Amino acid sequence: MKKLFSMSLVMLLAISVILAGCGNKNQGASNANGGEAGGSAKTSNVQLGMVTDVGGVNDKSFNQSAWEALQAIEKESGVKVKYLQSKSDQDYIPNLNQFVKGDFNLTWGIGFNLANAIGQVAKDNPNKNLAIIDSVVDAPNVKSVVFAENEGSFLVGVVAGKLTKTNKIGFVGGQDSPLIKRFEKGFEAGIKAVNPKAQLNVNYTGAFDKPDLGKAAAATIYNDGADIIFHAAGGSGTGVFNEALARKQQGQQVWVIGVDKDQSLEFGDEVTLTSMVKRVDEAVKRVSQEVIDGKFKGGVETLALKDNGIGLADTSTKNVPKDVLDLVEQYKQKIIKGEITVPSK
């Protein structure tokens, strides 16, 4: 009996060891899964902040493109994204500091108007990562992304110069600045390259967030006989489209050339001739991914035609004839090869 009892204890002990071994294997699997989950948690702990200029996040232009890019990153990577909208330039530093002091991994400033604020916050917080669109801030912890807007504007100038029926073309700018001058001068050069007889009427609204001023500027230019207007006015450009839509409803054949993103998606093909697209979204995605991957480095990145950083919207085929698009491609290649130098001021 004692012998049988002893054998039973041995068997029970052996079973316990086997079960314990299985338990350890399962625990190991759990730890492995936990490691993967930990990786996801690490990614989800990444926080990306964005401060708009006064044009706001729904400007139908570069602020909106940047925010849509961050939303896409959030969906793809599980990072946390947030924006703060600036009502005036007095909001820039407080908004930037809210993200920086909140230990966000990267803080974006969208627009050249934030350059001074980004520079100050970067200096005060040398261990924090910041990035800016459309301006250069010389600081080791800032990534500056700028575009060769003059090159893309040259191409839509070719379109306008070939398709105008009145030989009068308009340009509506936001703030009169070196950045917006690049749009204007590139556009003018493209027009003159294919239509020396065309006249360019330029009107600056002085703001990027005043659609009523954009509408009034467009009305003045259309009343002067122009049939095509290219705008680089941010949210004020909404007014340019509104004026064109109102005139279309009255039977007048006028066009708008959009900017920064494909604005036909917002305002329709009936008034959007084409759009000069800046790949702000791709720039924001690329730099933000550097932060996620732990590879962020300050410096300047310039995106031009050769980088596919700018160009015409894919929907241009709807209103721009093939022969004109072929001509645009010819000029594009000449610019890339250095055969044409597009003025910027």
XYZ file of C-alpha atoms in Angstrom:
345
model
C 0.000 0.000 0.000
C 2.810 2.347 0.941
C 4.604 1.431 -2.263
C 1.495 2.192 -4.317
C 1.063 5.508 -2.524
C 4.666 6.458 -3.197
C 4.304 5.660 -6.878
C 1.166 7.789 -7.015
C 3.064 10.725 -5.539
C 5.829 10.293 -8.111
C 3.274 10.270 -10.942
C 1.533 13.344 -9.588
C 4.862 15.133 -9.289
C 5.750 14.227 -12.879
C 2.387 15.480 -14.155
C 2.883 18.726 -12.246
C 6.294 19.224 -13.853
C 4.807 18.603 -17.331
C 1.957 21.010 -16.685
C 4.383 23.583 -15.351
C 6.488 23.204 -18.492
C 3.395 23.746 -20.635
C 2.519 26.740 -18.528
C 5.968 28.195 -19.071
C 5.648 27.717 -22.822
C 2.298 29.432 -22.815
C 3.728 32.187 -20.676
C 6.558 32.584 -23.170
C 4.034 32.902 -25.995
C 2.164 35.465 -23.980
C 5.357 37.443 -23.446
C 6.088 37.315 -27.155
C 2.656 38.657 -27.933
C 3.132 41.190 -25.215
C 6.312 42.325 -26.939
C 4.406 42.946 -30.161
C 1.702 44.748 -28.262
C 4.421 46.689 -26.498
C 5.745 47.763 -29.897
C 2.287 48.990 -30.843
C 1.965 50.728 -27.517
C 5.298 52.399 -28.138
C 4.046 53.654 -31.484
C 0.743 54.744 -29.987
C 2.677 56.778 -27.424
C 4.112 58.936 -30.215
C 2.361 62.296 -30.323
C 2.417 64.658 -33.292
C 1.118 68.205 -32.948
C 0.302 70.784 -35.602
C -0.191 74.531 -35.267
C -2.012 76.244 -38.139
C -1.521 79.778 -39.313
C -4.517 82.114 -39.314
C -5.924 80.421 -42.422
C -7.116 77.578 -40.206
C -7.266 73.827 -40.612
C -10.150 73.989 -43.112
C -8.522 76.471 -45.485
C -8.992 74.111 -48.482
C -5.247 74.606 -48.964
C -1.934 73.744 -47.281
C -3.136 73.712 -43.655
C -5.822 71.231 -44.600
C -3.375 69.118 -46.621
C -1.025 68.933 -43.645
C -3.793 67.964 -41.224
C -5.156 65.298 -43.590
C -1.647 63.847 -43.762
C -1.411 63.632 -39.968
C -4.838 61.997 -39.802
C -3.667 59.407 -42.323
C -0.578 58.705 -40.196
C -2.781 58.273 -37.131
C -4.904 55.726 -38.976
C -1.920 53.833 -40.365
C 0.435 53.887 -37.367
C -1.712 54.410 -34.302
C 0.102 57.592 -33.273
C -1.758 60.401 -31.541
C -2.268 63.590 -33.547
C -3.737 66.944 -32.586
C -3.944 70.429 -34.050
C -4.323 73.902 -32.576
C -5.756 76.670 -34.704
C -4.232 80.131 -34.535
C -6.641 83.042 -34.626
C -3.808 85.581 -34.825
C -0.021 85.676 -34.770
C -0.224 86.147 -30.998
C -1.362 82.515 -30.758
C 1.686 81.020 -32.477
C 4.092 80.706 -29.546
C 1.453 79.699 -26.937
C 0.109 77.033 -29.301
C 3.570 75.698 -30.126
C 4.503 75.658 -26.454
C 1.380 73.698 -25.584
C 2.664 70.803 -27.671
C 6.322 71.210 -26.731
C 5.620 71.406 -23.007
C 3.203 68.503 -23.402
C 6.096 66.309 -24.553
C 4.821 65.831 -28.087
C 7.435 64.040 -30.204
C 7.119 66.516 -33.062
C 5.445 69.898 -33.369
C 4.590 71.224 -36.827
C 4.205 74.896 -37.715
C 2.292 75.267 -40.986
C 3.147 78.353 -43.004
C 5.936 80.892 -43.280
C 4.220 83.212 -40.809
C 5.215 80.834 -37.987
C 8.949 81.035 -38.756
C 9.884 83.471 -35.963
C 7.758 81.627 -33.436
C 9.242 78.250 -34.419
C 12.744 79.728 -34.133
C 12.079 81.094 -30.651
C 10.450 77.912 -29.331
C 13.221 75.768 -30.851
C 15.869 77.919 -29.148
C 14.081 77.712 -25.793
C 13.609 73.939 -26.120
C 16.735 72.544 -27.828
C 15.801 68.941 -27.024
C 12.391 69.121 -28.713
C 11.689 68.347 -32.364
C 9.909 70.910 -34.517
C 9.171 71.224 -38.232
C 7.872 73.966 -40.483
C 6.330 74.177 -43.940
C 7.207 77.013 -46.344
C 10.050 78.633 -44.448
C 13.615 77.951 -43.330
C 14.434 78.061 -39.623
C 18.130 77.604 -38.923
C 18.143 75.411 -35.837
C 19.461 71.859 -35.308
C 16.147 70.653 -33.907
C 13.992 72.014 -36.749
C 13.225 70.385 -40.092
C 12.328 73.025 -42.672
C 10.401 71.934 -45.768
C 10.196 74.384 -48.660
C 8.981 74.060 -52.247
C 9.977 75.460 -55.641
C 6.562 77.074 -56.093
C 7.848 79.157 -58.984
C 8.461 76.005 -61.037
C 4.962 74.599 -60.508
C 3.439 78.031 -61.104
C 5.309 78.260 -64.419
C 3.500 75.123 -65.592
C 0.021 76.435 -64.760
C 1.096 79.674 -66.426
C 1.630 77.665 -69.612
C -1.913 76.306 -69.252
C -3.386 79.769 -68.704
C -1.386 81.325 -71.533
C -2.553 78.702 -74.005
C -6.212 78.592 -72.949
C -7.123 82.239 -72.309
C -9.587 83.579 -74.850
C -9.292 87.232 -73.789
C -5.508 87.447 -73.353
C -6.232 88.797 -69.873
C -5.268 86.642 -66.923
C -5.357 87.315 -63.180
C -3.351 86.423 -60.100
C -4.749 86.807 -56.573
C -2.213 86.557 -53.773
C -2.590 86.527 -49.993
C 0.125 88.422 -48.150
C 2.635 90.176 -50.381
C 5.714 88.189 -49.375
C 8.739 86.501 -50.992
C 6.896 83.166 -50.855
C 3.794 84.369 -52.698
C 5.977 86.336 -55.101
C 7.440 83.001 -56.197
C 3.953 81.934 -57.274
C 3.304 85.205 -59.069
C 6.624 85.433 -60.903
C 6.673 81.790 -61.931
C 3.100 82.069 -63.213
C 3.903 85.200 -65.199
C 6.970 83.550 -66.764
C 4.932 80.534 -67.852
C 2.296 82.756 -69.476
C 4.886 84.818 -71.361
C 6.691 81.697 -72.570
C 3.678 80.630 -74.636
C 1.656 83.834 -75.058
C 3.645 87.098 -75.044
C 0.479 89.066 -75.841
C -1.306 88.057 -72.636
C -1.558 90.584 -69.808
C -1.364 89.632 -66.131
C -3.473 91.547 -63.584
C -2.159 91.079 -60.024
C -4.146 91.735 -56.851
C -3.045 90.979 -53.270
C -5.677 90.634 -50.546
C -3.186 91.122 -47.714
C -4.585 88.098 -45.844
C -4.936 84.331 -46.064
C -8.165 84.080 -44.091
C -10.521 86.595 -45.722
C -12.710 84.966 -48.426
C -14.614 88.230 -48.867
C -11.400 89.986 -49.879
C -10.587 87.161 -52.277
C -14.027 87.456 -53.828
C -13.676 91.212 -54.253
C -10.217 90.847 -55.814
C -11.501 88.252 -58.253
C -14.494 90.400 -59.178
C -12.209 93.310 -60.025
C -10.005 91.139 -62.230
C -12.900 89.405 -63.998
C -14.566 92.788 -64.572
C -11.379 93.912 -66.273
C -11.828 91.147 -68.844
C -9.764 88.277 -67.431
C -11.139 84.792 -67.982
C -8.611 82.840 -65.854
C -7.358 83.585 -62.311
C -4.620 81.721 -60.456
C -4.763 82.238 -56.708
C -2.177 81.705 -53.985
C -4.225 83.123 -51.143
C -5.001 80.245 -48.787
C -8.478 80.588 -47.280
C -8.970 83.907 -49.066
C -8.865 81.907 -52.283
C -12.240 80.423 -51.383
C -13.686 83.811 -52.324
C -12.067 83.587 -55.768
C -13.870 80.317 -56.396
C -17.144 81.708 -55.043
C -16.946 84.642 -57.453
C -16.220 82.324 -60.374
C -19.105 80.022 -59.459
C -21.503 82.980 -59.262
C -20.414 84.155 -62.705
C -20.702 80.664 -64.149
C -24.313 80.536 -62.965
C -24.887 83.750 -64.910
C -23.459 82.164 -68.045
C -20.010 83.785 -67.972
C -17.119 81.505 -68.955
C -14.434 82.046 -66.322
C -11.894 79.747 -64.681
C -9.851 79.458 -61.499
C -6.512 77.687 -61.131
C -6.319 76.162 -57.664
C -3.284 75.925 -55.419
C -1.552 73.581 -52.964
C -4.039 70.721 -53.403
C -6.464 69.551 -56.097
C -9.152 72.155 -55.494
C -11.482 70.715 -58.125
C -12.382 68.139 -55.476
C -13.781 70.958 -53.340
C -15.096 73.479 -55.854
C -15.895 71.350 -58.892
C -14.640 70.890 -62.433
C -16.984 73.522 -63.811
C -14.756 76.340 -62.518
C -11.435 74.641 -61.682
C -9.257 74.642 -64.780
C -6.380 72.877 -63.014
C -4.485 73.137 -59.719
C -0.823 73.657 -58.903
C -0.327 70.968 -56.292
C 2.286 71.165 -53.565
C 2.880 67.788 -51.937
C 2.562 69.223 -48.450
C 0.833 66.024 -47.375
C 3.718 63.842 -48.536
C 6.272 66.105 -46.864
C 4.379 65.973 -43.568
C 4.080 62.196 -43.794
C 7.762 61.707 -44.580
C 9.119 63.911 -41.802
C 6.609 62.566 -39.277
C 7.620 59.014 -40.163
C 11.233 59.943 -39.410
C 10.107 60.785 -35.878
C 8.163 57.544 -35.556
C 11.227 55.584 -36.725
C 13.555 57.513 -34.420
C 15.464 58.974 -37.374
C 14.462 62.642 -37.183
C 17.159 65.124 -38.097
C 16.955 68.883 -38.456
C 17.849 70.647 -41.687
C 16.321 71.960 -44.898
C 14.472 69.906 -47.494
C 13.548 71.570 -50.798
C 10.976 69.861 -53.020
C 10.943 70.818 -56.697
C 9.705 69.403 -60.007
C 12.579 66.937 -60.105
C 11.470 65.562 -56.719
C 7.814 65.344 -57.754
C 7.220 67.738 -54.872
C 5.046 69.989 -57.018
C 3.074 69.662 -60.243
C -0.358 69.712 -61.833
C -3.306 67.876 -60.304
C -4.103 64.490 -61.825
C -7.605 65.709 -62.684
C -6.192 68.312 -65.090
C -7.135 66.042 -68.006
C -10.802 66.947 -67.476
C -10.440 70.563 -68.642
C -6.965 70.888 -70.143
C -6.587 69.494 -73.694
C -3.977 66.806 -74.298
C -1.863 68.984 -76.591
C -1.562 71.597 -73.835
C -0.683 68.959 -71.243
C 1.951 67.609 -73.645
C 3.396 71.112 -73.919
C 3.389 71.398 -70.127
C 5.359 68.154 -69.936
C 7.913 69.503 -72.410
C 8.457 72.601 -70.299
C 8.608 70.489 -67.153
C 11.458 68.434 -68.584
C 13.320 71.570 -69.678
C 13.078 72.965 -66.150
C 14.263 69.680 -64.617
C 17.221 69.541 -67.007
C 18.172 73.115 -66.220
C 17.433 74.394 -69.721
C 14.956 76.891 -68.230
C 15.544 78.791 -65.011
C 12.241 80.000 -63.595
C 12.339 83.408 -61.883
C 11.323 83.562 -58.250
C 11.236 87.319 -57.660
